[in-house]
mmCIF file of C-alpha atoms in Angstrom:
data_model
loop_
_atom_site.group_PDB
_atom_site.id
_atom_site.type_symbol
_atom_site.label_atom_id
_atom_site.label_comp_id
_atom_site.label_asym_id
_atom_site.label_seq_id
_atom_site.Cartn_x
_atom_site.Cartn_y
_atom_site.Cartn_z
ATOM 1 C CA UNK F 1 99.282 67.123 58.305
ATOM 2 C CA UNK F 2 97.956 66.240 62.207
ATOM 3 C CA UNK F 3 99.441 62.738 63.674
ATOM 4 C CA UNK F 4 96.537 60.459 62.935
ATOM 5 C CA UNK F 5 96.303 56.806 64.405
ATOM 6 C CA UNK F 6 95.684 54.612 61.504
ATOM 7 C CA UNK F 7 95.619 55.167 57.832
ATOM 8 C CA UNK F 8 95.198 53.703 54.155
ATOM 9 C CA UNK F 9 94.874 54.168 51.011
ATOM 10 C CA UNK F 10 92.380 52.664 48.976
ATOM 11 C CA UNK F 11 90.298 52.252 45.781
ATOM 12 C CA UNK F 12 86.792 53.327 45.662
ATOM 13 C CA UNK F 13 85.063 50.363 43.977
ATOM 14 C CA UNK F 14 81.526 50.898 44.085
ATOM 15 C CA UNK F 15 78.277 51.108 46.507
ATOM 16 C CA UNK F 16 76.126 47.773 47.165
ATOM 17 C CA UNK F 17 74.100 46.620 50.053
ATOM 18 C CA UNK F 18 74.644 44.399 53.110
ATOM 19 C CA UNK F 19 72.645 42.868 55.701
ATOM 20 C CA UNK F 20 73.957 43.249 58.984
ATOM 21 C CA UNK F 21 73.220 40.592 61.453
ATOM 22 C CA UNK F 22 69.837 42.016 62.925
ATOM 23 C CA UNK F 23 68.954 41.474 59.122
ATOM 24 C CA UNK F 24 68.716 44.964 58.118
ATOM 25 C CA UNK F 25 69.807 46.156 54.928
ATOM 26 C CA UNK F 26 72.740 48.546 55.140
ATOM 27 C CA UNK F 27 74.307 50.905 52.509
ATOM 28 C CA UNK F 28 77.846 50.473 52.166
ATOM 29 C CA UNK F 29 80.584 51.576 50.180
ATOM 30 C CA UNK F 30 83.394 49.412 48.921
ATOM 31 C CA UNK F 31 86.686 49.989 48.981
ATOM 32 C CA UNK F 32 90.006 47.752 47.940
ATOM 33 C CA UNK F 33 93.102 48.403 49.448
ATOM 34 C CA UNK F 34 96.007 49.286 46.675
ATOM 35 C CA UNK F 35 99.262 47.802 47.494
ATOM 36 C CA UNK F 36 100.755 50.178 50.513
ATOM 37 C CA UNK F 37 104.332 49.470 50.481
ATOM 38 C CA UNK F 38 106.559 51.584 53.253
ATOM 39 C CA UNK F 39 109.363 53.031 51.038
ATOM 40 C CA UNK F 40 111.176 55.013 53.860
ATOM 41 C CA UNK F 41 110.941 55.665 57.944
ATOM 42 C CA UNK F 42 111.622 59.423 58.175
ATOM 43 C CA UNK F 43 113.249 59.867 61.810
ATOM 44 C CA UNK F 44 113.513 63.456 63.812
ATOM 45 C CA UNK F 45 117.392 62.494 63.868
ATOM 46 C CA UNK F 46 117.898 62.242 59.684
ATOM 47 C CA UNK F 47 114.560 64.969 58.912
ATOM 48 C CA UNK F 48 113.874 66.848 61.568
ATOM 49 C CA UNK F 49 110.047 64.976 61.788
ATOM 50 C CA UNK F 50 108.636 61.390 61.995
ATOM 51 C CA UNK F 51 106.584 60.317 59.415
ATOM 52 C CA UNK F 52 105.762 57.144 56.793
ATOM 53 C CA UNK F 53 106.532 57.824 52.978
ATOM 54 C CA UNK F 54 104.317 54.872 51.836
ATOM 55 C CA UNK F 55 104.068 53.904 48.067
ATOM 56 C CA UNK F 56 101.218 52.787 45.939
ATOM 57 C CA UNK F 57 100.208 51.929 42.328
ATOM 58 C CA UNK F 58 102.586 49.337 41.049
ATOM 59 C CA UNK F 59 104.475 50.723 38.010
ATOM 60 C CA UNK F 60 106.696 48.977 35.399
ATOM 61 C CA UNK F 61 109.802 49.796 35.559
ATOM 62 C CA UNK F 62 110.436 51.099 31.592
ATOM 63 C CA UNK F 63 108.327 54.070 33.199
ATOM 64 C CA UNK F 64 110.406 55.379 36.160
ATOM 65 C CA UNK F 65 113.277 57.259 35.548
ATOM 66 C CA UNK F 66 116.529 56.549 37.057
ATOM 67 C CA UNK F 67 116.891 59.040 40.001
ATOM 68 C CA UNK F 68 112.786 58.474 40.905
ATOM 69 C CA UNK F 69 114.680 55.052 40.948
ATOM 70 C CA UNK F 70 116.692 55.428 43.835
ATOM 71 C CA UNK F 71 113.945 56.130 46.190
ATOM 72 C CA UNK F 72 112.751 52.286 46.182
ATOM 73 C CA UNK F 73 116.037 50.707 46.259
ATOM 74 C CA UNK F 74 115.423 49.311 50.154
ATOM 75 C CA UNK F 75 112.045 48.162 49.122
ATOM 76 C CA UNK F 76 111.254 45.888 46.243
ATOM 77 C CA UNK F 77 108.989 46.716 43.682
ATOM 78 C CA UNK F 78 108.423 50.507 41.830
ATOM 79 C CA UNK F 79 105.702 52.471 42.989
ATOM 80 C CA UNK F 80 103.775 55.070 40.405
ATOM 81 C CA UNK F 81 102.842 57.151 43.474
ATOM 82 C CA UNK F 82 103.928 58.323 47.226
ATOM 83 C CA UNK F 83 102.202 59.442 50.132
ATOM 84 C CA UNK F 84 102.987 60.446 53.756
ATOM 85 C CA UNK F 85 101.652 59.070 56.624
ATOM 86 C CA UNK F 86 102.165 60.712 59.985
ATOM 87 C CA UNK F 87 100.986 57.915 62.375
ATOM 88 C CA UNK F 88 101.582 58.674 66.573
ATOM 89 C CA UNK F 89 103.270 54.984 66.841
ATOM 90 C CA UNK F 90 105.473 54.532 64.381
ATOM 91 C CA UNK F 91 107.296 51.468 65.975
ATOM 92 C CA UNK F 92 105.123 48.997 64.859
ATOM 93 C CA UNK F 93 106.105 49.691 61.293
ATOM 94 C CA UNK F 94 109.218 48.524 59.430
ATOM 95 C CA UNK F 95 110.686 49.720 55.881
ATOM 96 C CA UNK F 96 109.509 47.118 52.918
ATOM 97 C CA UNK F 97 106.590 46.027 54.905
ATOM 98 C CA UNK F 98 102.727 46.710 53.436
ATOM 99 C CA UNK F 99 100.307 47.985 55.801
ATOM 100 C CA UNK F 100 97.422 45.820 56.264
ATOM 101 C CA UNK F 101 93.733 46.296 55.900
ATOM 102 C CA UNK F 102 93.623 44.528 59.418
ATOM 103 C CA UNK F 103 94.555 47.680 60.576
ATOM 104 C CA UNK F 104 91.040 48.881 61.346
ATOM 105 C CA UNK F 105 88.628 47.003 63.200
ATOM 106 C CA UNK F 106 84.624 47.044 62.776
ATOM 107 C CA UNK F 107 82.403 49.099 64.122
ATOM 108 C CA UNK F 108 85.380 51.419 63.944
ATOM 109 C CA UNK F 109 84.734 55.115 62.668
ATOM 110 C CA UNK F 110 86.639 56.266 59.797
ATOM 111 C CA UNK F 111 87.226 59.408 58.055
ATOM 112 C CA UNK F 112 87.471 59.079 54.392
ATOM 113 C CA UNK F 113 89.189 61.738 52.235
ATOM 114 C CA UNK F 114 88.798 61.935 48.108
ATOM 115 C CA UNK F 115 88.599 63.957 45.552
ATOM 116 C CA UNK F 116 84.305 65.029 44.347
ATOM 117 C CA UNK F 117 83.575 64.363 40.777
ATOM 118 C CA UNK F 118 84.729 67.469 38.436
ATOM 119 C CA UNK F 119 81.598 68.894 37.091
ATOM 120 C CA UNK F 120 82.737 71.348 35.355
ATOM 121 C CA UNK F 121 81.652 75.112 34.492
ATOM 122 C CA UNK F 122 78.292 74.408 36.231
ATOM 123 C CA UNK F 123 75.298 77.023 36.691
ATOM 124 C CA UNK F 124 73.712 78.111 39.920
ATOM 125 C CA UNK F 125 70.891 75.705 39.738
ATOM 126 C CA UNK F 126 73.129 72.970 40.172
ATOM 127 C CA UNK F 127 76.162 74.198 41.936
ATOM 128 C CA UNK F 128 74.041 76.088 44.557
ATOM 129 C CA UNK F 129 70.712 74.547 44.365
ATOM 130 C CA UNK F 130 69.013 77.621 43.083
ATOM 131 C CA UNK F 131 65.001 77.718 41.801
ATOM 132 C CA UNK F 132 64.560 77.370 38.474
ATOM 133 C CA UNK F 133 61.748 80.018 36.536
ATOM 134 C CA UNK F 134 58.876 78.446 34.549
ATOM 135 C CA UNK F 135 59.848 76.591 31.297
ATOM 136 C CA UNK F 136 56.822 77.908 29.494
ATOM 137 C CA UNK F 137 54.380 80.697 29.504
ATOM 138 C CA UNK F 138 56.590 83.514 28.100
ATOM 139 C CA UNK F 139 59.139 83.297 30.712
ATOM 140 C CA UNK F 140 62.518 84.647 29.385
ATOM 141 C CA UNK F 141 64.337 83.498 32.560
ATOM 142 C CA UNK F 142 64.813 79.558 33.132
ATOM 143 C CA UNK F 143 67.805 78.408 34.726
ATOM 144 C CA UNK F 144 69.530 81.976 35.287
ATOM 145 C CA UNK F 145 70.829 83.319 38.834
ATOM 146 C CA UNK F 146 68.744 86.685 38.784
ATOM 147 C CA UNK F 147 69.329 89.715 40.897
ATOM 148 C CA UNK F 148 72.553 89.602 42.267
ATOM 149 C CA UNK F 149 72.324 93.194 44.466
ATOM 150 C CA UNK F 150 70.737 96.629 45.171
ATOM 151 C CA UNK F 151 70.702 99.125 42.978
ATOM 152 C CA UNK F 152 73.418 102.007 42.686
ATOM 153 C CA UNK F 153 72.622 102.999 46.811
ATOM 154 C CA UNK F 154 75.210 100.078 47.398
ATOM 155 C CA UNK F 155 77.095 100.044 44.373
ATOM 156 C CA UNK F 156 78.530 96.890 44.214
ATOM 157 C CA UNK F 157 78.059 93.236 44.108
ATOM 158 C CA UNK F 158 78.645 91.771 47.687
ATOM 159 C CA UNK F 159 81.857 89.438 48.165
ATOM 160 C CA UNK F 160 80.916 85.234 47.777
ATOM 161 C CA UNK F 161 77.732 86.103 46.007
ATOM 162 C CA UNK F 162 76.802 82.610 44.375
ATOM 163 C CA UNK F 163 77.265 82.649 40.750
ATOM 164 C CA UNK F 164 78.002 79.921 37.855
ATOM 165 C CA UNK F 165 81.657 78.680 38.095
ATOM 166 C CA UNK F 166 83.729 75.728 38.233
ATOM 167 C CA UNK F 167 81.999 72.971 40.678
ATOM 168 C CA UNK F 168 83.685 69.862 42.084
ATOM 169 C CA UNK F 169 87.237 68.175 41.550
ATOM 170 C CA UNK F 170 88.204 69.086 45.086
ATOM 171 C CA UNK F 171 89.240 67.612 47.587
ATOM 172 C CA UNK F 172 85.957 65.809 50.180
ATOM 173 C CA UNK F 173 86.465 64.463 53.496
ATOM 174 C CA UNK F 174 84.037 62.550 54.964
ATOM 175 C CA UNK F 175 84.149 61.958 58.721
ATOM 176 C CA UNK F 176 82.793 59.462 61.023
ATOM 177 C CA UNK F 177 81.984 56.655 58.707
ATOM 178 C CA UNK F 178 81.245 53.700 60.664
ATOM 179 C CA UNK F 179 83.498 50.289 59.066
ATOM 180 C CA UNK F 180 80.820 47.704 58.417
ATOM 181 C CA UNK F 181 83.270 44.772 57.371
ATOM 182 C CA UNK F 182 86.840 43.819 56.622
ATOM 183 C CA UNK F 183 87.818 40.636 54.142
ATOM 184 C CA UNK F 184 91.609 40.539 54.597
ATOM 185 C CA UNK F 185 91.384 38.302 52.040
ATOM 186 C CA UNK F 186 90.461 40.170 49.063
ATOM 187 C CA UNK F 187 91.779 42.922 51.003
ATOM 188 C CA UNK F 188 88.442 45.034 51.187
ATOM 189 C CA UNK F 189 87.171 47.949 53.593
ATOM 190 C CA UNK F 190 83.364 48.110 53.553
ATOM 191 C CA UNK F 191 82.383 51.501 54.863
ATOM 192 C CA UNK F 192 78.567 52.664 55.404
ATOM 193 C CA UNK F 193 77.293 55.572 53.717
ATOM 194 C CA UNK F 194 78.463 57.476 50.814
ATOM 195 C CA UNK F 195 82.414 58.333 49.856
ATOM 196 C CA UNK F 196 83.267 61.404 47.643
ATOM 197 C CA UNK F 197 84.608 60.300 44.101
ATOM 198 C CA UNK F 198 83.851 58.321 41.087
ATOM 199 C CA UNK F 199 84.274 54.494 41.453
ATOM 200 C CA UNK F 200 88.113 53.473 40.923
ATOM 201 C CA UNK F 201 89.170 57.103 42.710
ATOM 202 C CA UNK F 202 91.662 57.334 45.635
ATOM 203 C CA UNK F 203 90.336 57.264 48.817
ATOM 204 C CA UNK F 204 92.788 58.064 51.714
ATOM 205 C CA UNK F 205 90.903 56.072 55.080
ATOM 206 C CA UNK F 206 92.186 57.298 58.455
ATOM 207 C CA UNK F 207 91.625 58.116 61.884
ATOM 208 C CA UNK V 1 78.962 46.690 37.745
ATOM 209 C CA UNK V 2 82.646 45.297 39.159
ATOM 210 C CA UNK V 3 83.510 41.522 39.686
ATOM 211 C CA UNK V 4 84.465 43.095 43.595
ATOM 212 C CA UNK V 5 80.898 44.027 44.324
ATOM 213 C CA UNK V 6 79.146 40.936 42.387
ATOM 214 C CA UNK V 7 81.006 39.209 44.492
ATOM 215 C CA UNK V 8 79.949 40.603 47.862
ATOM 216 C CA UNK V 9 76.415 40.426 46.987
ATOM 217 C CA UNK V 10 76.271 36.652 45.488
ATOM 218 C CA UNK V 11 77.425 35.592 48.833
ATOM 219 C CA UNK V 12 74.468 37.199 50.519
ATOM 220 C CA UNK V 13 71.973 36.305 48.157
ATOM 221 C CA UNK V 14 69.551 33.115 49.082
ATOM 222 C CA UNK V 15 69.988 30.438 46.685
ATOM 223 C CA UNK V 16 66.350 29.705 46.198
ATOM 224 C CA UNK V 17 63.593 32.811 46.075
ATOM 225 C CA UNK V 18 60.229 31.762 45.261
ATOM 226 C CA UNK V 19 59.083 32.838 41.778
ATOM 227 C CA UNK V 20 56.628 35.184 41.622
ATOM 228 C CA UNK V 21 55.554 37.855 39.225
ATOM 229 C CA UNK V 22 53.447 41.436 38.918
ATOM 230 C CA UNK V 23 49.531 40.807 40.029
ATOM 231 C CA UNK V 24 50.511 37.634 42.193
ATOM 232 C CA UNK V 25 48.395 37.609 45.393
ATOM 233 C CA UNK V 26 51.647 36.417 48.316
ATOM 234 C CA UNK V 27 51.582 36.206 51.547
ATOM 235 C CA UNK V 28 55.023 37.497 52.916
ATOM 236 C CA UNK V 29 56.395 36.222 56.603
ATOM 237 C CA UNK V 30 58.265 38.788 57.231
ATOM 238 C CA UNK V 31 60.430 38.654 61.048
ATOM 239 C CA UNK V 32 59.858 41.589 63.383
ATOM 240 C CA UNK V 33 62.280 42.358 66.616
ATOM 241 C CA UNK V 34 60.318 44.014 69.717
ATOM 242 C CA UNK V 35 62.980 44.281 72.492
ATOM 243 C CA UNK V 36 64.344 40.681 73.273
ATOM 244 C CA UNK V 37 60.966 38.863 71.374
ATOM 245 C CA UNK V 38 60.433 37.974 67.808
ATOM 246 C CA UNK V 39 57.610 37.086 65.929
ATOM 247 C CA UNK V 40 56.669 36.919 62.540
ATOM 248 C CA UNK V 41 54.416 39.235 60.325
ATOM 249 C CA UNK V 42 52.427 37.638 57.902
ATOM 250 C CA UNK V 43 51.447 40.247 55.178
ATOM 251 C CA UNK V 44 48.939 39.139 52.801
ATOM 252 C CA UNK V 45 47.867 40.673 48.924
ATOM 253 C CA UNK V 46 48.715 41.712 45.187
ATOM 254 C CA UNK V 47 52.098 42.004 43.927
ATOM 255 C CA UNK V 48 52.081 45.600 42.460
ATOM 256 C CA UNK V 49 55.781 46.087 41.615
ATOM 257 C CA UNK V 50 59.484 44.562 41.100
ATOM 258 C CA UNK V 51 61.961 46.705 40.808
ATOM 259 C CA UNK V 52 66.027 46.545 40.871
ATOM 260 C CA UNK V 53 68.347 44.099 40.332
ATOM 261 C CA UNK V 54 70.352 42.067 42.509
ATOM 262 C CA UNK V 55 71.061 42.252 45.938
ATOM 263 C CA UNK V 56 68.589 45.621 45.673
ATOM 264 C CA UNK V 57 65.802 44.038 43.937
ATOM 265 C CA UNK V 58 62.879 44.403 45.677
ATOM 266 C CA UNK V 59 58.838 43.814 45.701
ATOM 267 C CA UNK V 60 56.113 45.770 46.534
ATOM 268 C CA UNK V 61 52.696 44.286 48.182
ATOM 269 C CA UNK V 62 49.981 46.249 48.588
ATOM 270 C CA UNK V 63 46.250 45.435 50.288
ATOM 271 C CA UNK V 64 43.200 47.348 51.579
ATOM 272 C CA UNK V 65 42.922 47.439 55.018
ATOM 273 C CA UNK V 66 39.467 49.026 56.366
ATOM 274 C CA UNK V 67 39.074 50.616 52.946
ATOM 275 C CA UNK V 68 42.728 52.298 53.474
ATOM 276 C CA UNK V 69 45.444 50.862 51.300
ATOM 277 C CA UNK V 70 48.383 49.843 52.608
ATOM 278 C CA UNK V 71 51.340 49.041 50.582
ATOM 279 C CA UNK V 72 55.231 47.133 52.266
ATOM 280 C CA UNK V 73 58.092 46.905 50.063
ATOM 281 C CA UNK V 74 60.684 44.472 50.808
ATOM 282 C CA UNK V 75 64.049 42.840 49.655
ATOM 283 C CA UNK V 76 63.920 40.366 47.907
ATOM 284 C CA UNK V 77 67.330 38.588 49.290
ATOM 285 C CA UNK V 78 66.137 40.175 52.696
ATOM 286 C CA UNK V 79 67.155 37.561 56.115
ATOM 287 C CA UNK V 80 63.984 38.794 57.365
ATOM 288 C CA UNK V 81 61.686 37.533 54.980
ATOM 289 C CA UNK V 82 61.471 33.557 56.242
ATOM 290 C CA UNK V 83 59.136 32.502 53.986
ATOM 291 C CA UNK V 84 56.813 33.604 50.795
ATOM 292 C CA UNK V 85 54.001 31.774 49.187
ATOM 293 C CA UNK V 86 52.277 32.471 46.077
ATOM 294 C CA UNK V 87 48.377 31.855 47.008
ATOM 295 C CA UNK V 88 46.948 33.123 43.550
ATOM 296 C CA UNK V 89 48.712 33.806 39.890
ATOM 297 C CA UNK V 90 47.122 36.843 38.467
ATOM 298 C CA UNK V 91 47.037 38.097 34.907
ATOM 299 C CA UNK V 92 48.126 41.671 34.605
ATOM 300 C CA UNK V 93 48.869 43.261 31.739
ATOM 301 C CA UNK V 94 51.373 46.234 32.941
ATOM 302 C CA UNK V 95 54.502 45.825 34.534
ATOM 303 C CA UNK V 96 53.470 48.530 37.470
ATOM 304 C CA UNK V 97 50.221 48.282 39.039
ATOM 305 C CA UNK V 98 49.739 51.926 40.263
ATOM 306 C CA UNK V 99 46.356 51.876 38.927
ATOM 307 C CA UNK V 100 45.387 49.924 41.269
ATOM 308 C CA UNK V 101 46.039 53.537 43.516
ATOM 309 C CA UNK V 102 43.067 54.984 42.091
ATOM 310 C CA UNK V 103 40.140 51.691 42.478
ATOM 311 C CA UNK V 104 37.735 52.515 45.238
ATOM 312 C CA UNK V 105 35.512 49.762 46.669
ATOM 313 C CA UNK V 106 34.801 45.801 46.753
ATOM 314 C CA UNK V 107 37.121 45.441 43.794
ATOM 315 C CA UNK V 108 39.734 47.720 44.833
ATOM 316 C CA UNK V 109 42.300 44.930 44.611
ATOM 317 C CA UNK V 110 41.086 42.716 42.251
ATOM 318 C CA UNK V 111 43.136 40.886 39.627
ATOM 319 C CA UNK V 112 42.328 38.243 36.438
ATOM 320 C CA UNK V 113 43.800 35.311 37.563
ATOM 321 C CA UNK V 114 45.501 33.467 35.359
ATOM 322 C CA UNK V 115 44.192 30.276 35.709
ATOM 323 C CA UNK V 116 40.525 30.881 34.943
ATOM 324 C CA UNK V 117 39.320 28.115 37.348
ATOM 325 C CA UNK V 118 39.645 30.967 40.143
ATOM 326 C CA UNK V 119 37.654 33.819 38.428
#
């Protein structure tokens, strides 16, 4: 992972509108912070790299077993999750602190990384945005791919040719999203434009 | 839709929108930025559609201008709009007046009223 400056994880609520001040209506998506707790400060001294092992998703404690245990003793609170953060200044952050949504500023631009809705075994005319043949008049041929290559001259069916398959479930990032709003208070991120996922998805924000 | 988002839009939302409904004649005053001046845009004729809900809902106006029709939509909860009144009820029977699309002439955009004093 590359050294980014800032970074958060987050909960894709939903998409809404908001007026900005000229009065024009703005698309924007919402996003909640989940609790970021820092679990650990990995140093180049102890592992050999610097980096932020942050934890989110609260979990009871029944659920955790004993030597996933140990990694939260210096913090309190159990985490159901664990991410890394490679930030270039990592003085400002201390073990058992959260990282804020005050971290970003707005008007700031954001890249936003998630994972696309799963979709499933989809055909072309979806996945790839293919024509699809008349419904009616005798035509055999509605949704299908048709020709997919020359004759026996070539032989063979060209590598990447578009077919059906599997289509979405992977992971999106978004880049340059422009931060309309922050509410520390309810801890929110509002973000214009669109973010990849269905609403309560993970959302990692960074820059 | 989530308490979160409800939320965000309640607190942008004006607490008192006039009332109006489908084959109203408004006039909308609608605030327009050139540069460093503003003015405001009055906009004048038949209410031909509502549509949405919340801080999305919005309301179509349409009018003939030199026998070309011209329709605006706006947002309801808009800061731009500063000010709608209702000059005429009208009586309409569908809840989307795209017919009104197809009328050519004098009574191109013609409603019942529903007060029968004005017809």
């Amino acid at each position: 992972m590359k050294k980014i400056n800032k970074g958060l994880l987050t909960k894709k609520i939903g998409m809404t509108k908001v007026f900005n001040e000229e009065g024009e209506a703005l698309s924007v998506t919402v996003l909640q912070l989940i609790e970021n707790k820092i679990i650990q400060k990995k140093t180049i001294d102890n592992d050999g790299y610097e980096s932020l092992r942050v934890g989110y998703h609260i979990e009871k404690e029944s659920k955790i077993s004993k030597p996933n245990k140990g990694q939260f003793k210096a913090i309190d609170g159990l985490f159901k999750k664990i991410k890394e953060f490679k930030f270039s200044d990592m003085t400002k952050f201390e073990v058992g602190a959260s990282l804020p949504v005050s971290m970003f500023e707005v008007n700031e631009e954001v890249n936003a990384t998630g994972v696309t809705k799963g979709r499933g075994f989809t055909g072309t005319v979806k996945r790839y945005n293919f024509t699809i043949s008349p419904m009616a008049h005798g035509s055999k041929n509605h949704r299908r791919c048709g020709s997919i290559g020359a004759g026996t001259g070539q032989g063979k069916v060209w590598k990447g040719q578009k077919m059906p398959g599997h289509y979405g479930n992977v992971n999106v990032t978004v880049k340059n999203l422009k931060i309309v709003k922050i509410d520390q208070d309810r801890s929110l991120v509002l973000v214009k434009g669109a973010v990849p996922g269905a609403n309560g998805s993970e959302i990692v924000l960074y820059n | 839709m989530s308490n979160v988002i409800q939320e965000i839009e309640k607190e942008q939302m004006k607490e008192n929108v006039v009332d109006f409904n489908i084959g109203d004649t408004i006039k909308v005053f609608y605030k327009i930025i050139e540069g460093k001046k503003e003015r405001i845009q009055p906009f004048e004729g038949v209410v031909t559609r509502i549509q949405g809900g919340g801080i999305t809902k919005a309301f179509t106006v349409r009018k003939v201008v030199g026998g070309v029709g011209v329709e605006k939509t706006y947002l309801i909860h808009s800061p731009k709009i500063t000010e709608i009144t209702v000059l005429r009820e009208g009586k309409a029977r569908k809840a989307k007046l795209f017919y009104l699309r197809d009328r050519v002439g004098s009574k191109a955009n013609k409603i019942k009223a529903r007060d029968p004093r004005f017809n």
